[in-house]
Coordinates of N, CA and C in Angstrom, one line a residue:
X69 N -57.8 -8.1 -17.8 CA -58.0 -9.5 -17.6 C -56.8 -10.1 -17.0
X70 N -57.0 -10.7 -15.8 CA -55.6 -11.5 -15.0 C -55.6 -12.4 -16.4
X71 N -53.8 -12.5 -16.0 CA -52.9 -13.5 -16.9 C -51.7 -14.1 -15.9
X72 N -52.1 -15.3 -15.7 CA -51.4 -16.1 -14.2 C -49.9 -16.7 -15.5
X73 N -48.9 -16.2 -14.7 CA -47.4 -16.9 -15.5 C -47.1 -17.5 -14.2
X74 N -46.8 -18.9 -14.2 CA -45.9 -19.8 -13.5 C -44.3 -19.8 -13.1
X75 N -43.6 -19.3 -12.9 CA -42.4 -19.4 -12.7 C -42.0 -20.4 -11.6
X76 N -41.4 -21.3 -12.9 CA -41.1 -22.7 -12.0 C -39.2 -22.7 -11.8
X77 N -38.6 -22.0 -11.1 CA -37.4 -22.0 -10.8 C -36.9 -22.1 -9.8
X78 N -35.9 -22.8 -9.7 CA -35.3 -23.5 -7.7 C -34.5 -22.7 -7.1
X79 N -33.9 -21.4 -7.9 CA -33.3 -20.7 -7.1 C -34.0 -19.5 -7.0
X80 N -34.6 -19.3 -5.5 CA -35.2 -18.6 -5.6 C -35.0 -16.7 -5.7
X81 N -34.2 -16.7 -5.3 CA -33.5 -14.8 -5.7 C -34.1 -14.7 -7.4
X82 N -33.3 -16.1 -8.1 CA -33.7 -15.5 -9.5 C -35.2 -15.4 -9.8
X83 N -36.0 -16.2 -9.2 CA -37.7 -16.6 -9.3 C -37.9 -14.8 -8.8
X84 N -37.6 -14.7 -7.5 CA -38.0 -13.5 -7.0 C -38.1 -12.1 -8.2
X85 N -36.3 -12.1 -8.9 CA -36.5 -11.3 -9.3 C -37.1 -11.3 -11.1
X86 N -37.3 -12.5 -11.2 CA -38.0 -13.0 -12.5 C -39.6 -12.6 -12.1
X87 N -40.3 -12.8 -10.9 CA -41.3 -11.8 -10.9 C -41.5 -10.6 -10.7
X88 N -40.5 -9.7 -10.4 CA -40.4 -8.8 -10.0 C -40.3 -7.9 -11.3
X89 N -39.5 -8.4 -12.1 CA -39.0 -7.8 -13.4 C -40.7 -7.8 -14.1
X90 N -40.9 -8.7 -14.6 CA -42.4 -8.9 -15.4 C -43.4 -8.2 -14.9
X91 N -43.3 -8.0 -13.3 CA -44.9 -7.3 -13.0 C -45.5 -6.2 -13.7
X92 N -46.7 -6.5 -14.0 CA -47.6 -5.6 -14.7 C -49.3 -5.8 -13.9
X93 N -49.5 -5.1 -14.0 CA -51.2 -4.8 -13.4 C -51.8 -6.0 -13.7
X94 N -51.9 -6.3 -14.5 CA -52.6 -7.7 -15.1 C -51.8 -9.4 -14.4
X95 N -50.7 -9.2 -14.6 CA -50.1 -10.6 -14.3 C -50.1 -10.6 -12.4
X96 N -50.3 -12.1 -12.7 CA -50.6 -12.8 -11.3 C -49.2 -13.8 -11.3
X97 N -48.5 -13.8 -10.8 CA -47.4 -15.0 -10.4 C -47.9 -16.2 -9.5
X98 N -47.6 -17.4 -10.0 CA -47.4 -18.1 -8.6 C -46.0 -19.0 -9.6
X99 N -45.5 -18.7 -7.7 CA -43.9 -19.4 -7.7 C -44.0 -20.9 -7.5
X100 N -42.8 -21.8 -8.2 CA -42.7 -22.9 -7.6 C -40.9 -23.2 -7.8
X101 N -40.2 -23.5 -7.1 CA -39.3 -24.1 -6.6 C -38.5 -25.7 -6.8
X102 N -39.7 -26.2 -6.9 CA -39.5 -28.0 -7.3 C -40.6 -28.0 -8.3
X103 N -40.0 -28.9 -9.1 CA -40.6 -29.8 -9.9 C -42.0 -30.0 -9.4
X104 N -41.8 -30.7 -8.7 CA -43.2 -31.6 -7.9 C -44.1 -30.1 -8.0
X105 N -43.7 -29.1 -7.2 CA -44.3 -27.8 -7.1 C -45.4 -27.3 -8.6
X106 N -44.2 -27.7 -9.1 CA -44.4 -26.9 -10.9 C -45.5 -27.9 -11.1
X107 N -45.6 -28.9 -10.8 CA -46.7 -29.8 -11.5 C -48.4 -29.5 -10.7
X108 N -48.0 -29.7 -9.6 CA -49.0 -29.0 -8.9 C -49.4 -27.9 -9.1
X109 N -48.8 -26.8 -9.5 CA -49.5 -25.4 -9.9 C -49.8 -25.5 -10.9
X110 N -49.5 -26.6 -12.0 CA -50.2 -26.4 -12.9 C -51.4 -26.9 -12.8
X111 N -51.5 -28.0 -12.4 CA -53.1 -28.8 -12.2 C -54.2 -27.5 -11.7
X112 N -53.2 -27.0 -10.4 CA -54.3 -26.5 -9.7 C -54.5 -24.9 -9.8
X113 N -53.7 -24.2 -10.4 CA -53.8 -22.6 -11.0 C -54.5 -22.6 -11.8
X114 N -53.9 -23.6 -13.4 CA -54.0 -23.7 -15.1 C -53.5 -21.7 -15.4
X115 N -52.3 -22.3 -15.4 CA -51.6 -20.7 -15.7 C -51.9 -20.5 -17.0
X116 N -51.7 -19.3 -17.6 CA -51.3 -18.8 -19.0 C -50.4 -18.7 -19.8
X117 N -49.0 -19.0 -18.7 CA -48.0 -19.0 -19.4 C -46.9 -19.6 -18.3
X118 N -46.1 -20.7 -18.7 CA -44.8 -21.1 -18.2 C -43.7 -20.7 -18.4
X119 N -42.6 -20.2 -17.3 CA -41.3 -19.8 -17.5 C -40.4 -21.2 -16.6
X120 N -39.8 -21.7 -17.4 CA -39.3 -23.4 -16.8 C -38.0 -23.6 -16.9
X121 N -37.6 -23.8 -15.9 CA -35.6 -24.0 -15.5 C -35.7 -25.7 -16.1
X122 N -34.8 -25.9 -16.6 CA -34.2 -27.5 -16.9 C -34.1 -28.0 -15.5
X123 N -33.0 -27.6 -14.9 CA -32.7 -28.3 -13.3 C -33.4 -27.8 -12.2
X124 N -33.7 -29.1 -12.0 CA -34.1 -29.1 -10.5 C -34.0 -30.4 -9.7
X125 N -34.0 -29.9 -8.2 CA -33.3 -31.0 -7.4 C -34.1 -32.7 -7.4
X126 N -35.8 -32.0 -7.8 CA -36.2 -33.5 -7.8 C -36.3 -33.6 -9.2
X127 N -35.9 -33.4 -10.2 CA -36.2 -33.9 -11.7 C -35.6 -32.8 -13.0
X128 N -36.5 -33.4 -13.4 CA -36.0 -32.1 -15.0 C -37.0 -31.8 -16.1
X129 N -36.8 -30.4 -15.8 CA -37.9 -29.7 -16.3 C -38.3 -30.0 -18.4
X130 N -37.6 -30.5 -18.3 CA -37.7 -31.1 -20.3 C -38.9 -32.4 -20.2
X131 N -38.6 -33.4 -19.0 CA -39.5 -34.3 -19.1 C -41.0 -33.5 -18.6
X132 N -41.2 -32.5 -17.7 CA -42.2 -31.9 -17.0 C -42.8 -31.3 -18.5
X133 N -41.8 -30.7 -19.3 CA -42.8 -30.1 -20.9 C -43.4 -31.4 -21.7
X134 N -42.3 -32.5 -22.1 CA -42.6 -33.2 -22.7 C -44.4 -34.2 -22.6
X135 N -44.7 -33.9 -20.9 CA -45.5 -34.4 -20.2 C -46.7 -33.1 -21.0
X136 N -46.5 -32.1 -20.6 CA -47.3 -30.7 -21.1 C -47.7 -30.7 -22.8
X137 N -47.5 -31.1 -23.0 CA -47.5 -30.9 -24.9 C -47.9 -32.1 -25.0
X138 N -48.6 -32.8 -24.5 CA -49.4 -34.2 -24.7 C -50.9 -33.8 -25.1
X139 N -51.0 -32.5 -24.0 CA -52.5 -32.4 -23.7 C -52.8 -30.7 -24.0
X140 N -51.5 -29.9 -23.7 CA -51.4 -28.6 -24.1 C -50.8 -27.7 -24.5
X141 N -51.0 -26.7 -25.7 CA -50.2 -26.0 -26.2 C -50.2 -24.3 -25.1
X142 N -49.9 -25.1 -24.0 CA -49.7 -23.3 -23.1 C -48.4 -22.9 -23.3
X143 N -48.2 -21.6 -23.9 CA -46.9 -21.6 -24.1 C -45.8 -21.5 -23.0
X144 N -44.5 -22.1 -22.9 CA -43.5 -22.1 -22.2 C -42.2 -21.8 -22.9
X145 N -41.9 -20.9 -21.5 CA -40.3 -20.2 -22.2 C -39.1 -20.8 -21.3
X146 N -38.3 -21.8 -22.1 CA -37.6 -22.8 -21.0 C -36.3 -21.7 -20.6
X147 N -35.9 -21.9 -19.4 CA -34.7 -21.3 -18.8 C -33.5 -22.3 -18.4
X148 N -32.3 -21.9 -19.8 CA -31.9 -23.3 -19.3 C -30.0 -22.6 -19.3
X149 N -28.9 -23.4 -18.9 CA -27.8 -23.2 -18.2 C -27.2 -22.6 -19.5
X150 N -26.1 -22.1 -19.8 CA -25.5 -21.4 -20.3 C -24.4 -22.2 -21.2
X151 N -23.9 -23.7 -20.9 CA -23.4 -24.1 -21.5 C -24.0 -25.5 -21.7
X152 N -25.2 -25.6 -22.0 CA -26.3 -26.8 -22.4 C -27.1 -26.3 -23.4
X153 N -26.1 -26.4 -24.8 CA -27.0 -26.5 -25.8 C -28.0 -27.1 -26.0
X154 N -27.7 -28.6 -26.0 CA -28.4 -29.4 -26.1 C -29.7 -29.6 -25.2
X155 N -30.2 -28.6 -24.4 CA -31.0 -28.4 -23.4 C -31.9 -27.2 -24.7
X156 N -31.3 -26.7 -24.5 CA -31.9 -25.5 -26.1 C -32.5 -26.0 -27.1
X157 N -31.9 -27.4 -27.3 CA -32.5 -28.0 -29.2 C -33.9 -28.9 -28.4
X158 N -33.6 -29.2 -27.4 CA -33.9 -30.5 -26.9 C -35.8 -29.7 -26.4
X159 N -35.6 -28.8 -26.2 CA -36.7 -27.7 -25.2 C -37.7 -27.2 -26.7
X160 N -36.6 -26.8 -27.6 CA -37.3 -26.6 -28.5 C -38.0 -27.5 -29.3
X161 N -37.5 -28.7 -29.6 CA -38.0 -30.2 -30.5 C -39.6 -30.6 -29.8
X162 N -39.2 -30.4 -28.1 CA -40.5 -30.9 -27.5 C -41.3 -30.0 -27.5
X163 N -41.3 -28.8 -28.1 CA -42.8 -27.9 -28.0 C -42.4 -26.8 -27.2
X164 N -40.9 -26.2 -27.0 CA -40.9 -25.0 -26.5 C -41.3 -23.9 -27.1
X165 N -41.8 -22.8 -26.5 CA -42.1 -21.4 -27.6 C -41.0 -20.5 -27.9
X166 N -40.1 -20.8 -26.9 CA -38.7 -20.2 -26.7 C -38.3 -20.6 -25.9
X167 N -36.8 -19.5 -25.5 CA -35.6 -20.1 -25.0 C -34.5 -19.3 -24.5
X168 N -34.3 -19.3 -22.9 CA -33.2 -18.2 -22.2 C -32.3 -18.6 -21.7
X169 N -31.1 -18.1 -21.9 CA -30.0 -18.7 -21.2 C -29.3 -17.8 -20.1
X170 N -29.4 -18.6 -19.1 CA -28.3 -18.0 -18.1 C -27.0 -18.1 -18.5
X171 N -26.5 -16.4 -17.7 CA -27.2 -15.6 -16.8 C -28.1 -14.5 -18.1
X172 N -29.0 -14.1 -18.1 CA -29.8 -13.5 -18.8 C -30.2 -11.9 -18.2
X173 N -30.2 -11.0 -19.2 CA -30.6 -9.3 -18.4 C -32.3 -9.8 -18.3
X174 N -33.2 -9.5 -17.2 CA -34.5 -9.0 -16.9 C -35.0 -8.6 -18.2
X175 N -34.8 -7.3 -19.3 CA -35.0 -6.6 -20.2 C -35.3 -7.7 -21.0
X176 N -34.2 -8.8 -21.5 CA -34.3 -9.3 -22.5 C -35.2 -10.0 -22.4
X177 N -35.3 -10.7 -21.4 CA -36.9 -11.8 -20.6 C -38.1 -11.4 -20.4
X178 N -38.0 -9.8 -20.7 CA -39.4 -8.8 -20.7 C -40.2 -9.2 -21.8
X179 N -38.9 -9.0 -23.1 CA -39.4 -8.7 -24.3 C -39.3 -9.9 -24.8
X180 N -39.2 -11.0 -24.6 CA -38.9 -12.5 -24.7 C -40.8 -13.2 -24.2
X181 N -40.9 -12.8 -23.2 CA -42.3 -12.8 -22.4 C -43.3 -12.2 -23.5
X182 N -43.0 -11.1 -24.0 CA -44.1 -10.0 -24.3 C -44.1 -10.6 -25.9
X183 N -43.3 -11.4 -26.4 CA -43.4 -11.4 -27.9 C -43.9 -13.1 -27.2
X184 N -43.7 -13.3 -27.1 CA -44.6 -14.8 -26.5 C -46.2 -14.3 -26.7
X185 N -46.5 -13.3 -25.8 CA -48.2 -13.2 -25.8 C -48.7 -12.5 -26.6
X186 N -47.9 -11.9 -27.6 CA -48.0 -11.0 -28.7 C -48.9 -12.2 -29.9
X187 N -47.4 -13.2 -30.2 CA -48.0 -14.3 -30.9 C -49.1 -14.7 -30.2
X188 N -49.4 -15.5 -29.7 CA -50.8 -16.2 -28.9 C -52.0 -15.3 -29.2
X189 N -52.0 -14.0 -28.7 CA -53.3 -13.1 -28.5 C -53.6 -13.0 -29.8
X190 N -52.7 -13.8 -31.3 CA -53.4 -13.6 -32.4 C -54.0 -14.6 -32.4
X191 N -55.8 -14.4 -32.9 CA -56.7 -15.6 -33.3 C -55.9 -16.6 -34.6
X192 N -56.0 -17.9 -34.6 CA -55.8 -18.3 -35.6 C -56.8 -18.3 -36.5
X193 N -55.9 -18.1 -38.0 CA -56.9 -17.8 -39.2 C -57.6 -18.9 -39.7
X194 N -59.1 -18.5 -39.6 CA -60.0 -19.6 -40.1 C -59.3 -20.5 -41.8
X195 N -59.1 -19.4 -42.0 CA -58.4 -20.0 -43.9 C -57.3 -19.9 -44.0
X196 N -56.6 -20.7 -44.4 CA -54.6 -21.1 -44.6 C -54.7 -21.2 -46.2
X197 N -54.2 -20.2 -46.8 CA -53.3 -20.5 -48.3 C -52.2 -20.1 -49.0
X198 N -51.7 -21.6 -49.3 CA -50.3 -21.4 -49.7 C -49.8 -22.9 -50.3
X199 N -48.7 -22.2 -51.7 CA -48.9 -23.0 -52.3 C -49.4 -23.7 -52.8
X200 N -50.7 -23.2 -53.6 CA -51.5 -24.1 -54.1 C -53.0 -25.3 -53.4
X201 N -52.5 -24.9 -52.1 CA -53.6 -25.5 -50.9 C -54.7 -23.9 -50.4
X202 N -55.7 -24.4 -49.9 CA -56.9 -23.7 -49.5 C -57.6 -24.7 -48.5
X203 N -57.0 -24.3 -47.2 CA -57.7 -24.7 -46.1 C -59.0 -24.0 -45.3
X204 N -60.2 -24.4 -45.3 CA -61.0 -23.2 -44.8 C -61.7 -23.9 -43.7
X205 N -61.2 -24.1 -41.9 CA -61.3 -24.8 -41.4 C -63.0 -24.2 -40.5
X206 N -63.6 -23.4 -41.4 CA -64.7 -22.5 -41.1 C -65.9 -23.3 -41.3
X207 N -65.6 -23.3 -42.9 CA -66.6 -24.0 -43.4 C -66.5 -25.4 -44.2
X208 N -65.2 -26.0 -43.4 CA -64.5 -27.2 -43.5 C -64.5 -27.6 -45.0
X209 N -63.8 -27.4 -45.9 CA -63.8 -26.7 -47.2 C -62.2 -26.7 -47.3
X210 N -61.6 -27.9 -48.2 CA -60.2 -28.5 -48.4 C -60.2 -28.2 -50.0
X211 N -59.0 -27.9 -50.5 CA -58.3 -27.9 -51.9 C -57.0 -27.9 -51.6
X212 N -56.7 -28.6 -52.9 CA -55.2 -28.6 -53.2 C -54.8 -28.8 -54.5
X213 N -54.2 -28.1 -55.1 CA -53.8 -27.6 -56.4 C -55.2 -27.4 -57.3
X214 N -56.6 -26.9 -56.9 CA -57.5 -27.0 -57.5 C -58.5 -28.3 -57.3
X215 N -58.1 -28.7 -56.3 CA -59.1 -30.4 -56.3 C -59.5 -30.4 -54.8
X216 N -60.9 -30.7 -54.9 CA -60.8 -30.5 -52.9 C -60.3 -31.8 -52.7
X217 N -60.6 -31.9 -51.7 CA -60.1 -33.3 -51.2 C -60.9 -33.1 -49.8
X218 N -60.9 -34.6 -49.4 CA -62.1 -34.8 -48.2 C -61.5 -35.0 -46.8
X219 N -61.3 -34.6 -46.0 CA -60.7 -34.9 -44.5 C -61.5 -35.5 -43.4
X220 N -60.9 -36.9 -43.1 CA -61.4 -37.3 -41.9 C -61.4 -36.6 -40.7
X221 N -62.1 -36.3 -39.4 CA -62.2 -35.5 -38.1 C -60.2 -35.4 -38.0
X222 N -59.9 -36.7 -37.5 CA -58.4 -36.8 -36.9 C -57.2 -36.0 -38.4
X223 N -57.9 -36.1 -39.4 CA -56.8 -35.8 -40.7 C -57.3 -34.0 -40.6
X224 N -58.2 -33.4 -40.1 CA -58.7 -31.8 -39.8 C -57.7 -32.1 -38.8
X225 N -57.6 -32.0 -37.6 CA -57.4 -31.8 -36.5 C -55.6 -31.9 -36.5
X226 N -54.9 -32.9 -37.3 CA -53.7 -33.1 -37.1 C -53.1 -31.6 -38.4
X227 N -54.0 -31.7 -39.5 CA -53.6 -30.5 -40.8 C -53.8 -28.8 -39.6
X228 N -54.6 -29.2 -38.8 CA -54.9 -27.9 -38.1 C -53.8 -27.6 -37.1
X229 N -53.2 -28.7 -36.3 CA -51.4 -27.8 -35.8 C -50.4 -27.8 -36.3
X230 N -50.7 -28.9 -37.2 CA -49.1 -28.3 -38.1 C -49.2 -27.1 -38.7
X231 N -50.0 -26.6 -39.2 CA -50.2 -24.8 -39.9 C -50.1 -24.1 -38.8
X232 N -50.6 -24.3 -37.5 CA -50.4 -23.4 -36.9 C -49.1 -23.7 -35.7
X233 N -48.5 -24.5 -36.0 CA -47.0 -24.2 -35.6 C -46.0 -24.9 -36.7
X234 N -46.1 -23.9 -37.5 CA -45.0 -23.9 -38.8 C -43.7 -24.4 -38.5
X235 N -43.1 -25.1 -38.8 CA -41.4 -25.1 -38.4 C -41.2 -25.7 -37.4
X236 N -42.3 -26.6 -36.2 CA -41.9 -26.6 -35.0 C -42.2 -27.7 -35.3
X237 N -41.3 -28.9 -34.4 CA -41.5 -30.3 -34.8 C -42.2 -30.6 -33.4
X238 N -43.2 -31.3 -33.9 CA -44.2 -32.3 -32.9 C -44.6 -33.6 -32.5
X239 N -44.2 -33.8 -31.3 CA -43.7 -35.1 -30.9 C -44.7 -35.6 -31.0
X240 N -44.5 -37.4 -31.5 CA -45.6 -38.1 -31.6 C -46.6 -38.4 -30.5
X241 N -46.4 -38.1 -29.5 CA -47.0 -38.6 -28.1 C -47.9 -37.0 -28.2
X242 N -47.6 -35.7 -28.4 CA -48.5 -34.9 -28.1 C -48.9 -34.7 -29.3
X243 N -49.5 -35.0 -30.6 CA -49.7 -35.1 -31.9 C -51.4 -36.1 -31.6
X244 N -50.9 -37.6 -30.8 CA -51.9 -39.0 -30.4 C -52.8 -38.0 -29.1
X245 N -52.0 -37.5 -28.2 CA -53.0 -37.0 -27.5 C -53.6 -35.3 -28.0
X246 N -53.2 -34.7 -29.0 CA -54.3 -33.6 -29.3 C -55.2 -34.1 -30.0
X247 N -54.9 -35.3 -30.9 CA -56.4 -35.9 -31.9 C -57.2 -36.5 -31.2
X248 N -56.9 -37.6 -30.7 CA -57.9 -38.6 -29.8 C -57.9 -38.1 -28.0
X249 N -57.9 -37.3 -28.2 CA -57.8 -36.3 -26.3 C -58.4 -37.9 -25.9
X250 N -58.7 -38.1 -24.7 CA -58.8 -38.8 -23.7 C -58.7 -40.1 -24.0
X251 N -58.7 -40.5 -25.2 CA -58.9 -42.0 -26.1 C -57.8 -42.5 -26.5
X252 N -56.6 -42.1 -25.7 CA -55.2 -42.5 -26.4 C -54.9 -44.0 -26.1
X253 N -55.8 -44.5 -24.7 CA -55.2 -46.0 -24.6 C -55.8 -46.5 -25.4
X254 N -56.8 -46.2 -25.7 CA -57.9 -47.2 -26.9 C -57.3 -47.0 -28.1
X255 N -56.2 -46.1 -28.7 CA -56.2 -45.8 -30.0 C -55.3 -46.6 -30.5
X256 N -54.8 -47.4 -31.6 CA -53.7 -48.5 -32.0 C -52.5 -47.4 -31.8
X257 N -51.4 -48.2 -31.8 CA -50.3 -47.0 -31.7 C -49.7 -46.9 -33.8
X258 N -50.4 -47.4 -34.3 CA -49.9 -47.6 -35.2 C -51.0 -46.2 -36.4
X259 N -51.8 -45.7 -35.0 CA -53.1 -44.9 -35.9 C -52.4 -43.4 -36.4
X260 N -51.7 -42.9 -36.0 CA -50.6 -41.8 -36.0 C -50.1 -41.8 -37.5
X261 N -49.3 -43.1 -37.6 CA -48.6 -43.2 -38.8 C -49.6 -43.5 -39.8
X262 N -50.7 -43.5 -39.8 CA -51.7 -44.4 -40.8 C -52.5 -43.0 -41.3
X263 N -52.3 -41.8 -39.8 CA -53.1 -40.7 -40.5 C -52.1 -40.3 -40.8
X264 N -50.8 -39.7 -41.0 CA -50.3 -39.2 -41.4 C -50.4 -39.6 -42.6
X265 N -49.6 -41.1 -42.9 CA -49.8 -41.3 -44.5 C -50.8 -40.8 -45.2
X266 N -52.3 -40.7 -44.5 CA -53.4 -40.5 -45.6 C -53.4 -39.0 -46.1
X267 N -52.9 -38.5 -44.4 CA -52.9 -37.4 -45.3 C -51.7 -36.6 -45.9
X268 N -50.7 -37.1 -46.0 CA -49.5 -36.8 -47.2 C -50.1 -37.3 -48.0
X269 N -50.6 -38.2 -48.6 CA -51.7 -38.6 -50.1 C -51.7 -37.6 -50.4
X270 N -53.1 -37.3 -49.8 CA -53.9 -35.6 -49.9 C -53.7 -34.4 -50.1
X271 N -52.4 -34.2 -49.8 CA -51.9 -33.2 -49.8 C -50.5 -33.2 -51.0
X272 N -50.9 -34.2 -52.1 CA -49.9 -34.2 -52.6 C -50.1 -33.2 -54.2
X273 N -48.9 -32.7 -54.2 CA -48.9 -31.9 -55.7 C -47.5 -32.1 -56.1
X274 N -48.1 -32.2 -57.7 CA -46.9 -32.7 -58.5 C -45.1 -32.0 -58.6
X275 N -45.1 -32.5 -58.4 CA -43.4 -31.1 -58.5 C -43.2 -30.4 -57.3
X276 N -43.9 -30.9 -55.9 CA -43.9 -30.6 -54.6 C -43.6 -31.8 -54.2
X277 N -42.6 -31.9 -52.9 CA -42.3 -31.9 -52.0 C -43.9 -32.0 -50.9
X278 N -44.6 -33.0 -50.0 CA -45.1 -32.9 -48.9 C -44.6 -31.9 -47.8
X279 N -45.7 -31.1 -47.1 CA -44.8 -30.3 -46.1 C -44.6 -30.9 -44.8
X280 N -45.3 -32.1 -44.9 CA -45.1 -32.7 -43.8 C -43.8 -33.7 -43.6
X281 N -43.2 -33.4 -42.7 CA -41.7 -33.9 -42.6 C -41.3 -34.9 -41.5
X282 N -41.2 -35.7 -41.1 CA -40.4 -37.0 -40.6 C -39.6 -36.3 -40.0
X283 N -39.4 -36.2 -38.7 CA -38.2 -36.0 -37.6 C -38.1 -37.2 -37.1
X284 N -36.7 -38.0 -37.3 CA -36.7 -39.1 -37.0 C -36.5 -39.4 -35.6
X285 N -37.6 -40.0 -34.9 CA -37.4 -40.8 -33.4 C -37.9 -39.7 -32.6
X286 N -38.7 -39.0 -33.0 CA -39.5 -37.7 -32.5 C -41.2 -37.4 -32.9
X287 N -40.7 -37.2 -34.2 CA -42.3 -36.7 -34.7 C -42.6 -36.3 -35.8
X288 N -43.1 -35.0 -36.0 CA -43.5 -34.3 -37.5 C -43.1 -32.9 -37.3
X289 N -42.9 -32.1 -38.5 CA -43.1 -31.0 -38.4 C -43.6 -30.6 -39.8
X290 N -44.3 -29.4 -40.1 CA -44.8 -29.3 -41.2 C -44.2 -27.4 -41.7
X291 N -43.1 -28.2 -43.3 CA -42.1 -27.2 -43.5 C -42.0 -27.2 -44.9
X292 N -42.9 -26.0 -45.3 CA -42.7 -25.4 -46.3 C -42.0 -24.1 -47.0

């Protein structure tokens, strides 16, 4: 089965040999160079997987994710400068899957790539339990500490990426647009915060802690 990776980098020797290194029978490259490029190949490829430089001459590749994680979780592995941490925290806060720093070995970027689609090619599990919760998104079928409890469509849908990206914090802008997909202008901006509250209610057990966590001036992440 083709699996199209994007490699959106402006210098191009490294792009070159960043496809060269990964080829496998199955992967298809398409290169892009600019920003503008990267956006266009996404619309008009829809790759499987992004490899994304911070700098480039027309823009910066952090706002290009931030834009991406509105509407999709395709995973991207940011490529970013060697002394920009803050490009590292900042890549990961917005929904990166990972994270390479130049100058980087090929090898390391193999198996950086390869544990990327390792994770993904696993189905997510219809039932999540832990701690006292029993999520069974099969047969829509909620408990917590022994008590079901009732979930609205948007309170399923929001409980359903936080479990499946544990630990990762998720910005409010891609949180509004995975619940209400095309309905975000119509939706109050205040509906986010209102589901969240309901469903930290719901999910409350005594002598616990909520796993849902408050990143302030960002989003949520759900950390147990």
């Amino acid at each position: 089965m083709e699996y199209k990776i994007l490699v959106a980098e402006d210098d191009k020797s490294l792009n070159q040999g960043i496809r060269l290194a990964l080829q496998q029978k199955e992967f298809t490259f398409i290169a892009a160079y600019t920003l503008r490029d990267a956006k266009d190949a996404w619309h008009r490829e829809q790759p499987d997987m992004i490899l994304l430089d911070v700098n480039f001459p027309d823009g910066n590749g952090l706002d290009f994710l931030r834009v991406l994680r509105r509407s999709s979780d395709i995973p991207v592995l940011m490529i970013t400068a060697n002394d920009m941490e803050i490009d590292e925290v900042t890549g990961l806060t917005l929904g990166a899957d990972d994270y390479i720093t130049k100058p980087f070995s090929l090898m390391a970027l193999r198996a950086r790539v390869e544990n990327i689609r390792r994770r993904m090619a696993k189905p997510p599990a219809s039932v999540y339990e832990e701690k006292g919760c029993r999520f069974d998104f099969g047969r829509l079928e909620f408990s917590v500490d022994g008590r079901e409890i009732a979930l609205s469509a948007p309170e399923q849908k929001l409980l359903k990426l936080f479990i499946t990206h544990p630990g990762q914090t998720l910005p409010r802008e891609m949180l509004s647009g995975r619940i209400w997909a095309d309905n975000t202008e119509y939706v109050d901006e205040n509906a986010l915060s209102v589901t969240i509250s309901r469903l930290r209610k719901k999910l409350e057990i005594r002598g616990q802690d909520c796993p849902i966590a408050t990143v302030y001036g960002i989003g949520y992440a759900w950390r147990w």
